[in-house]
CSV table of C-alpha atoms and ligand atoms in Angstrom, one decimal:
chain,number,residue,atom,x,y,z
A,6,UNK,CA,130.2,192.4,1.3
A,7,UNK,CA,127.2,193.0,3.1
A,8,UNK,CA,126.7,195.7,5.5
A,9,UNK,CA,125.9,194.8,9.5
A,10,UNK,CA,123.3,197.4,10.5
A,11,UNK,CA,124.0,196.0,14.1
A,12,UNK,CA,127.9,197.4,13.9
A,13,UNK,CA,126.5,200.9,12.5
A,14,UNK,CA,127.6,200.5,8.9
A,15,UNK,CA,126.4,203.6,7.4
A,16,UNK,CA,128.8,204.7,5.4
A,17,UNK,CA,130.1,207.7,4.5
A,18,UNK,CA,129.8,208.3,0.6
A,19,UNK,CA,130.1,212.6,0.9
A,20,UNK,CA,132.9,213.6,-0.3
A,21,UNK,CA,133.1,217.0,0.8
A,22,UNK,CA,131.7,216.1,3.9
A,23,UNK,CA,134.9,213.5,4.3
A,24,UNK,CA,136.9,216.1,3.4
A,25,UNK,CA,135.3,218.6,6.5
A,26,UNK,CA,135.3,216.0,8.6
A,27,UNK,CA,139.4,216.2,8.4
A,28,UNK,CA,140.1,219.4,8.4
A,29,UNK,CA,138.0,219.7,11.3
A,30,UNK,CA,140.7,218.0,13.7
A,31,UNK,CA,142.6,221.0,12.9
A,32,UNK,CA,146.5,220.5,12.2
A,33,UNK,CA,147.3,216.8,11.6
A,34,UNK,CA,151.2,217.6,10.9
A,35,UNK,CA,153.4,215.0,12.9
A,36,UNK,CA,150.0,213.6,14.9
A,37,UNK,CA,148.4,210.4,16.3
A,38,UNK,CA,145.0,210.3,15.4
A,39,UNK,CA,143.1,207.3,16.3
A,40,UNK,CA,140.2,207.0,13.9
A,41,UNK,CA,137.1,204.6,15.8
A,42,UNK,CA,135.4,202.1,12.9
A,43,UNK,CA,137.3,203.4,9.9
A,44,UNK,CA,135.1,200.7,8.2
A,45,UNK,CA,135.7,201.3,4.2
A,46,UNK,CA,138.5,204.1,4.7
A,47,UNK,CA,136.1,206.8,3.7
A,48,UNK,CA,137.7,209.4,6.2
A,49,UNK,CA,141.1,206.8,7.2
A,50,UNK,CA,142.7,208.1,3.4
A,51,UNK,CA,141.7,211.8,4.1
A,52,UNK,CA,143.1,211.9,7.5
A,53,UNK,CA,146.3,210.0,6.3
A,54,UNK,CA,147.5,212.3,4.0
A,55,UNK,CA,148.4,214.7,6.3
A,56,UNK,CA,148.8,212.8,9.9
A,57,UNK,CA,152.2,211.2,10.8
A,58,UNK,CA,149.9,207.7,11.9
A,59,UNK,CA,146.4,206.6,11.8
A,60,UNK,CA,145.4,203.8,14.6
A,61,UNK,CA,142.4,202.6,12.5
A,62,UNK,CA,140.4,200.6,15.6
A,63,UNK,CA,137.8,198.3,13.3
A,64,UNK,CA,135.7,195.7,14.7
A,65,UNK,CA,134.4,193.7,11.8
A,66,UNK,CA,137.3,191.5,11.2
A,67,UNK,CA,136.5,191.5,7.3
A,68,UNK,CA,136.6,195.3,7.2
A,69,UNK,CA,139.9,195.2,9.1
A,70,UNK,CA,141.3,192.6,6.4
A,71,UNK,CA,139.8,194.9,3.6
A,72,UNK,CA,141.9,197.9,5.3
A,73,UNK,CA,145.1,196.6,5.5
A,74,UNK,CA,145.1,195.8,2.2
A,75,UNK,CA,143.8,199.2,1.1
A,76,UNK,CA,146.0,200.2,3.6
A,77,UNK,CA,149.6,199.0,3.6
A,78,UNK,CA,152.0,202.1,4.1
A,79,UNK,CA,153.2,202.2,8.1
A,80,UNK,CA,150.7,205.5,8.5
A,81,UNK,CA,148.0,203.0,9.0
A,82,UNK,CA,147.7,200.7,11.7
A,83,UNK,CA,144.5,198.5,11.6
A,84,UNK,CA,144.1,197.6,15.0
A,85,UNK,CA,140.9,194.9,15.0
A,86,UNK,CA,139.4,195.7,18.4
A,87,UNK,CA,136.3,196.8,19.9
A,88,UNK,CA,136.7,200.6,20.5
A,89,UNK,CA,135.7,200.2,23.9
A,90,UNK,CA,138.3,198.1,25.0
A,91,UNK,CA,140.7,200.3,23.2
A,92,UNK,CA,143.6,201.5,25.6
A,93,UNK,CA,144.4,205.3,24.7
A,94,UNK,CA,146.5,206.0,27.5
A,95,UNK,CA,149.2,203.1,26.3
A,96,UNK,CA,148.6,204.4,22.8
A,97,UNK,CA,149.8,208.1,23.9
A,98,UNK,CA,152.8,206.6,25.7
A,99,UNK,CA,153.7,204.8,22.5
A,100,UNK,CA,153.4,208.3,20.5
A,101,UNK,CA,154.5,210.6,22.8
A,102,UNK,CA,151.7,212.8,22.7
A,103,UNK,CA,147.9,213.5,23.6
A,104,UNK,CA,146.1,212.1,20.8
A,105,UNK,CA,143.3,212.9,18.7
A,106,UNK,CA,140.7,211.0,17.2
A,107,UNK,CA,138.2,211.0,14.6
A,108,UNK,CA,135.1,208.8,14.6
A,109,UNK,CA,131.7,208.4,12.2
A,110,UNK,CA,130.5,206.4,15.4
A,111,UNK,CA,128.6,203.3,15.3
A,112,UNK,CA,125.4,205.1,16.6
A,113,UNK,CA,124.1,202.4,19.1
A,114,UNK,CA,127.5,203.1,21.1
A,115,UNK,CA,127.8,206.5,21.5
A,116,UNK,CA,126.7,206.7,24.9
A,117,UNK,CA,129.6,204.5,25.9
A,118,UNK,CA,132.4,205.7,23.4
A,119,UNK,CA,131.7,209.2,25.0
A,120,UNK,CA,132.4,208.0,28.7
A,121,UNK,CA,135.3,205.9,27.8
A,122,UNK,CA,136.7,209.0,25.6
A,123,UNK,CA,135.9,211.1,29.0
A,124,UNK,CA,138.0,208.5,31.6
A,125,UNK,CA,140.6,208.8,29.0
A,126,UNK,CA,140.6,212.6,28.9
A,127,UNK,CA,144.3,212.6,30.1
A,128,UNK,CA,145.1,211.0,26.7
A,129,UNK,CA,143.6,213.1,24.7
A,130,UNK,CA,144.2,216.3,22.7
A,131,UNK,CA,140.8,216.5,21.1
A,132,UNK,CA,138.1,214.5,19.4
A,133,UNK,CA,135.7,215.2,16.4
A,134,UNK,CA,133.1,212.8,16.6
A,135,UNK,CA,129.8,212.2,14.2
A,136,UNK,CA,126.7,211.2,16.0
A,137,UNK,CA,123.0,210.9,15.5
A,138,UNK,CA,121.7,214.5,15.8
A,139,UNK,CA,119.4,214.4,19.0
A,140,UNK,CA,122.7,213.1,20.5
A,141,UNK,CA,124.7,215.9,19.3
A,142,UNK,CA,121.9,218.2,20.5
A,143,UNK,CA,122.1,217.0,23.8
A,144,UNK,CA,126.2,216.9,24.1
A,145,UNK,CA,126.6,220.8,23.1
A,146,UNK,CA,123.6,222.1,24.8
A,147,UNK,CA,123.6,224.7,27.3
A,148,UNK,CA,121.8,225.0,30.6
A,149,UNK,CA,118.0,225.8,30.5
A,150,UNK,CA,117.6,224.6,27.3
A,151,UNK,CA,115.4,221.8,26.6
A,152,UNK,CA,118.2,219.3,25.6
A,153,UNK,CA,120.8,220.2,28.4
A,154,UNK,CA,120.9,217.1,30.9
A,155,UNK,CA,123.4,214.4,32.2
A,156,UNK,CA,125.2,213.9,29.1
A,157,UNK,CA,125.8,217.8,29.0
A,158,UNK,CA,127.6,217.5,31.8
A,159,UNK,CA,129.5,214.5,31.2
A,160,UNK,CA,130.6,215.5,28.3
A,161,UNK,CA,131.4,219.1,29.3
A,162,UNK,CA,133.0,218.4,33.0
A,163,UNK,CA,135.7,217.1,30.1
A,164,UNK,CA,136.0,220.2,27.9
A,165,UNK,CA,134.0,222.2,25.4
A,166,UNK,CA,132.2,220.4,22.8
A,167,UNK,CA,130.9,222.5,19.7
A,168,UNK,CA,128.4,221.9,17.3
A,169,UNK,CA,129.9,221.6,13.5
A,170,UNK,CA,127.9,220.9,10.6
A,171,UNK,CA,124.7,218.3,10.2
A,172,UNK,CA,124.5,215.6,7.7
A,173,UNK,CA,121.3,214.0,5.9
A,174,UNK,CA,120.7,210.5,5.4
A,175,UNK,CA,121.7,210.5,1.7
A,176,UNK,CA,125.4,211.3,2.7
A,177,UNK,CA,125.8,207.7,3.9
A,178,UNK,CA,125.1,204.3,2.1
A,179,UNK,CA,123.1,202.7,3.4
A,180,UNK,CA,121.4,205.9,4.5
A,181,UNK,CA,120.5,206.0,8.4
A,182,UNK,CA,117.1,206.9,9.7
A,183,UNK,CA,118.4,210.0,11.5
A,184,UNK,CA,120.3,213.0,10.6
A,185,UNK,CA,124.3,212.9,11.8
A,186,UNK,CA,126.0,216.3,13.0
A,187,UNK,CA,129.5,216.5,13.8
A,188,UNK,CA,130.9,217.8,17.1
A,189,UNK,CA,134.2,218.6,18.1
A,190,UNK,CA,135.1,218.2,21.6
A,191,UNK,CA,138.4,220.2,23.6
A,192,UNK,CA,139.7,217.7,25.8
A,193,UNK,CA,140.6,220.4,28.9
A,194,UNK,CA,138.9,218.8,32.4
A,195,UNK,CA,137.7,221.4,34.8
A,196,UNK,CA,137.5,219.1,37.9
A,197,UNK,CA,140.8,220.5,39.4
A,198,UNK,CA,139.3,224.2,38.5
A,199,UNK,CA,135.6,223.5,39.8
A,200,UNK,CA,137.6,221.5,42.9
A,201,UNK,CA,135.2,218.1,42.8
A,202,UNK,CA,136.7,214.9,42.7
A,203,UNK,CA,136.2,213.1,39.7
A,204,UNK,CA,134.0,209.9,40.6
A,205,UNK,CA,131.9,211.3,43.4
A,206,UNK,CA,131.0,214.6,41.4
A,207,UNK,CA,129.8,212.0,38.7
A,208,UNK,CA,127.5,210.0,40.5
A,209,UNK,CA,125.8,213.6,42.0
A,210,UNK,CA,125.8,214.7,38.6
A,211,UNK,CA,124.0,211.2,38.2
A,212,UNK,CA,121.7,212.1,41.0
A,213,UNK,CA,120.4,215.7,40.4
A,214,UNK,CA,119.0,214.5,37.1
A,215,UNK,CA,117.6,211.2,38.5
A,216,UNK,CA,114.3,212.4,37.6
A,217,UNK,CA,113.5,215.0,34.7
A,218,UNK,CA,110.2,216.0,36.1
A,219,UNK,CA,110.9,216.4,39.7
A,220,UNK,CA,113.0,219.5,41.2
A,221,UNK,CA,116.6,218.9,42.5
A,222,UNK,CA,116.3,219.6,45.6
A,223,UNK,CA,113.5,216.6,45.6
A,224,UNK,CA,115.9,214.1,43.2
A,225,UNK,CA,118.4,215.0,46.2
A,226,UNK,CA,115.9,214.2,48.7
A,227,UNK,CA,114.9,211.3,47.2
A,228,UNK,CA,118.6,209.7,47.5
A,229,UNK,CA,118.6,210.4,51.0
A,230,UNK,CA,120.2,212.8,51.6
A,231,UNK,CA,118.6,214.5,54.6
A,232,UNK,CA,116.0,217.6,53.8
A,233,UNK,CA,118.0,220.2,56.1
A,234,UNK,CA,121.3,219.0,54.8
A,235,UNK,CA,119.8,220.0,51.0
A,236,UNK,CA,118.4,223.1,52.0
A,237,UNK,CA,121.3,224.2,54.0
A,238,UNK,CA,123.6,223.5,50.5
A,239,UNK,CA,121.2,225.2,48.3
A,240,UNK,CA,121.4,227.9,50.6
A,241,UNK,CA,124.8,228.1,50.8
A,242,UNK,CA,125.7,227.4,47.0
A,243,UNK,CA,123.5,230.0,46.2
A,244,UNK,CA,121.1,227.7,44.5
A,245,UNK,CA,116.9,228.5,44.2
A,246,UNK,CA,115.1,225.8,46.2
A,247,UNK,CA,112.9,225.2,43.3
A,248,UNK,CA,115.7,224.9,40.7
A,249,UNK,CA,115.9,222.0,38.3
A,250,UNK,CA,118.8,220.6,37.3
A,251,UNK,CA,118.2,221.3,33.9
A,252,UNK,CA,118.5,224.3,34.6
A,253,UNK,CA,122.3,224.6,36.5
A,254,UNK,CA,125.8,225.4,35.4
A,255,UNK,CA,128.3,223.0,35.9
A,256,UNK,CA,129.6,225.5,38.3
A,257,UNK,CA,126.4,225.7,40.4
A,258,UNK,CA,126.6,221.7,40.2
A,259,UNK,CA,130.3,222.0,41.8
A,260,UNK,CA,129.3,224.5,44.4
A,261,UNK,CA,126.5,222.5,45.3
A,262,UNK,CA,129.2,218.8,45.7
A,263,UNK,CA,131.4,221.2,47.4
A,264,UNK,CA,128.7,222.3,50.1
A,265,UNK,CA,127.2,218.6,50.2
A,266,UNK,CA,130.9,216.7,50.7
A,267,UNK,CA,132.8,219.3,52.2
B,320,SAM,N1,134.3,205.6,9.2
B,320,SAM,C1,133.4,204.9,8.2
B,320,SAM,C2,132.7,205.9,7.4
B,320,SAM,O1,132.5,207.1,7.9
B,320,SAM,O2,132.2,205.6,6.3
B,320,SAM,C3,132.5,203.9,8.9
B,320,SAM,C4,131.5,204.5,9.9
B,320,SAM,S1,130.2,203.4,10.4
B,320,SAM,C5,129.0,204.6,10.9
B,320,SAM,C6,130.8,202.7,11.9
B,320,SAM,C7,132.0,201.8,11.8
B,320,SAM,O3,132.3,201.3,13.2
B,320,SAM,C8,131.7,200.5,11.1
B,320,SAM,O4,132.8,200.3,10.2
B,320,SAM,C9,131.6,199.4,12.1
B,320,SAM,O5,132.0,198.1,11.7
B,320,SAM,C10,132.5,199.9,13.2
B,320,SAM,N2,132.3,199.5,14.6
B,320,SAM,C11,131.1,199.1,15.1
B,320,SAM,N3,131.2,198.8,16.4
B,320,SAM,C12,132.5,199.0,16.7
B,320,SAM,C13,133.3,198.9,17.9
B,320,SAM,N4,132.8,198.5,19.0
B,320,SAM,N5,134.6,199.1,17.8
B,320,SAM,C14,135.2,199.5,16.6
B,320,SAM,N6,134.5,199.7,15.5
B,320,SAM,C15,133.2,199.4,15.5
């Protein structure tokens, strides 16, 4: 069958790296994993040999077909869906349990896999997740370095995410342009801890790094928010005037939204 290079079919031919990719989620005794585009069952057989049930969520209906055959013990479920619409929180009720999942993503949606897995945090155990490397870069970084920005935070408001091990191209068939590194991400939300509320804190988050080039203080300025008002919160949190965002902890993020809305 011939592969869609819209859907992200690069697939995964490295054995060993299959094999990592499965032990990574840690302890699959008695657990849910839900694996997003299983596509040939590269990493579906590895993670059902140990996991009470795979939810194998597969777009490409012909893929799905394939995987039901190659699939037909009650471990598997194929569930033909797009990821994105994929309900976690009904499939944890149904299992009893925060789930994890397991993902080679299909790379032109990992932006939006990454906030859906985020708004469905209270579903989840944990997640170990293969992206495009720059993307990988840029979930794990830290603050001041070059790739720390608004996914950082998104992704780490949620829980730590850790850099695992990098693939090349010649791992998958057909190979990608880019080099793939594996994350795995801790599902443990500090909003309650940081004391933000959950959609507001996002959309400041949103603002401070409206602009790269420009400092916060200016990005917050330039939403409107009155220049004494900023000043006084920088003040207050503790924050240096010229600061960019790149530059701030989460924390300093929260004590800023706490000065700014409270
Ligand atoms: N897991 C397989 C592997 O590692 O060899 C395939 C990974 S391939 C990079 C991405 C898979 O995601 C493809 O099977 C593709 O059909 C599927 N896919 C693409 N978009 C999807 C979506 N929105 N929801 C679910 N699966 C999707």
């Amino acid at each position: 069958m011939p592969v869609k290079p819209k859907l992200g079919q690069n697939f995964l031919v490295d054995t060993e790296a299959i094999q990592r990719i499965a032990a990574s989620i840690g302890d699959l005794t008695g657990r849910t994993v839900v694996e997003i585009g299983p596509g040939r069952g590269a990493i579906t057989a590895a993670l059902a040999a140990h996991a009470t049930r795979v939810l194998a969520v597969e777009l490409d209906h012909v893929l799905a077909l394939q995987l039901r055959m190659q699939f037909p013990s009650d471990r598997v479920t194929v569930v033909e869906q797009d990821a994105l619409q994929f309900d976690f929180a009904a499939a944890s009720a149904a299992a009893g349990e925060r789930l994890l999942v397991v993902g080679n993503l299909p790379y032109g949606i990992t932006s939006p896999i990454l906030l859906k897995l985020a708004a469905s945090h209270a579903a989840l155990d944990r997640a170990v997740l293969m992206v495009q490397r720059e993307v990988a870069d840029r979930v794990v970084a830290q603050p001041g370095s070059r790739d720390y920005g608004l996914l950082s935070v998104t992704v780490q408001i949620y829980g730590p995410a850790q850099r695992l091990f990098t693939l090349p191209p010649s791992a998958f068939s057909p190979p990608p342009d880019v080099h793939s590194t594996v994350f795995r991400w801790r599902f443990a939300p500090r909003l309650d801890e940081l004391g933000v509320e959950e959609a507001s804190f996002l959309r400041f988050v949103r603002l401070c790094f409206a602009q790269k080039r420009k400092t916060l203080a200016n990005n917050l300025r330039a939403a409107a928010i009155p220049p004494a008002v900023v000043a006084a919160a920088l003040a207050q949190a503790a924050v240096d005037p010229m600061a960019r965002a790149e530059a701030l902890p989460i924390e300093a993020f929260a004590a800023l939204w706490r000065c700014l809305e409270t």
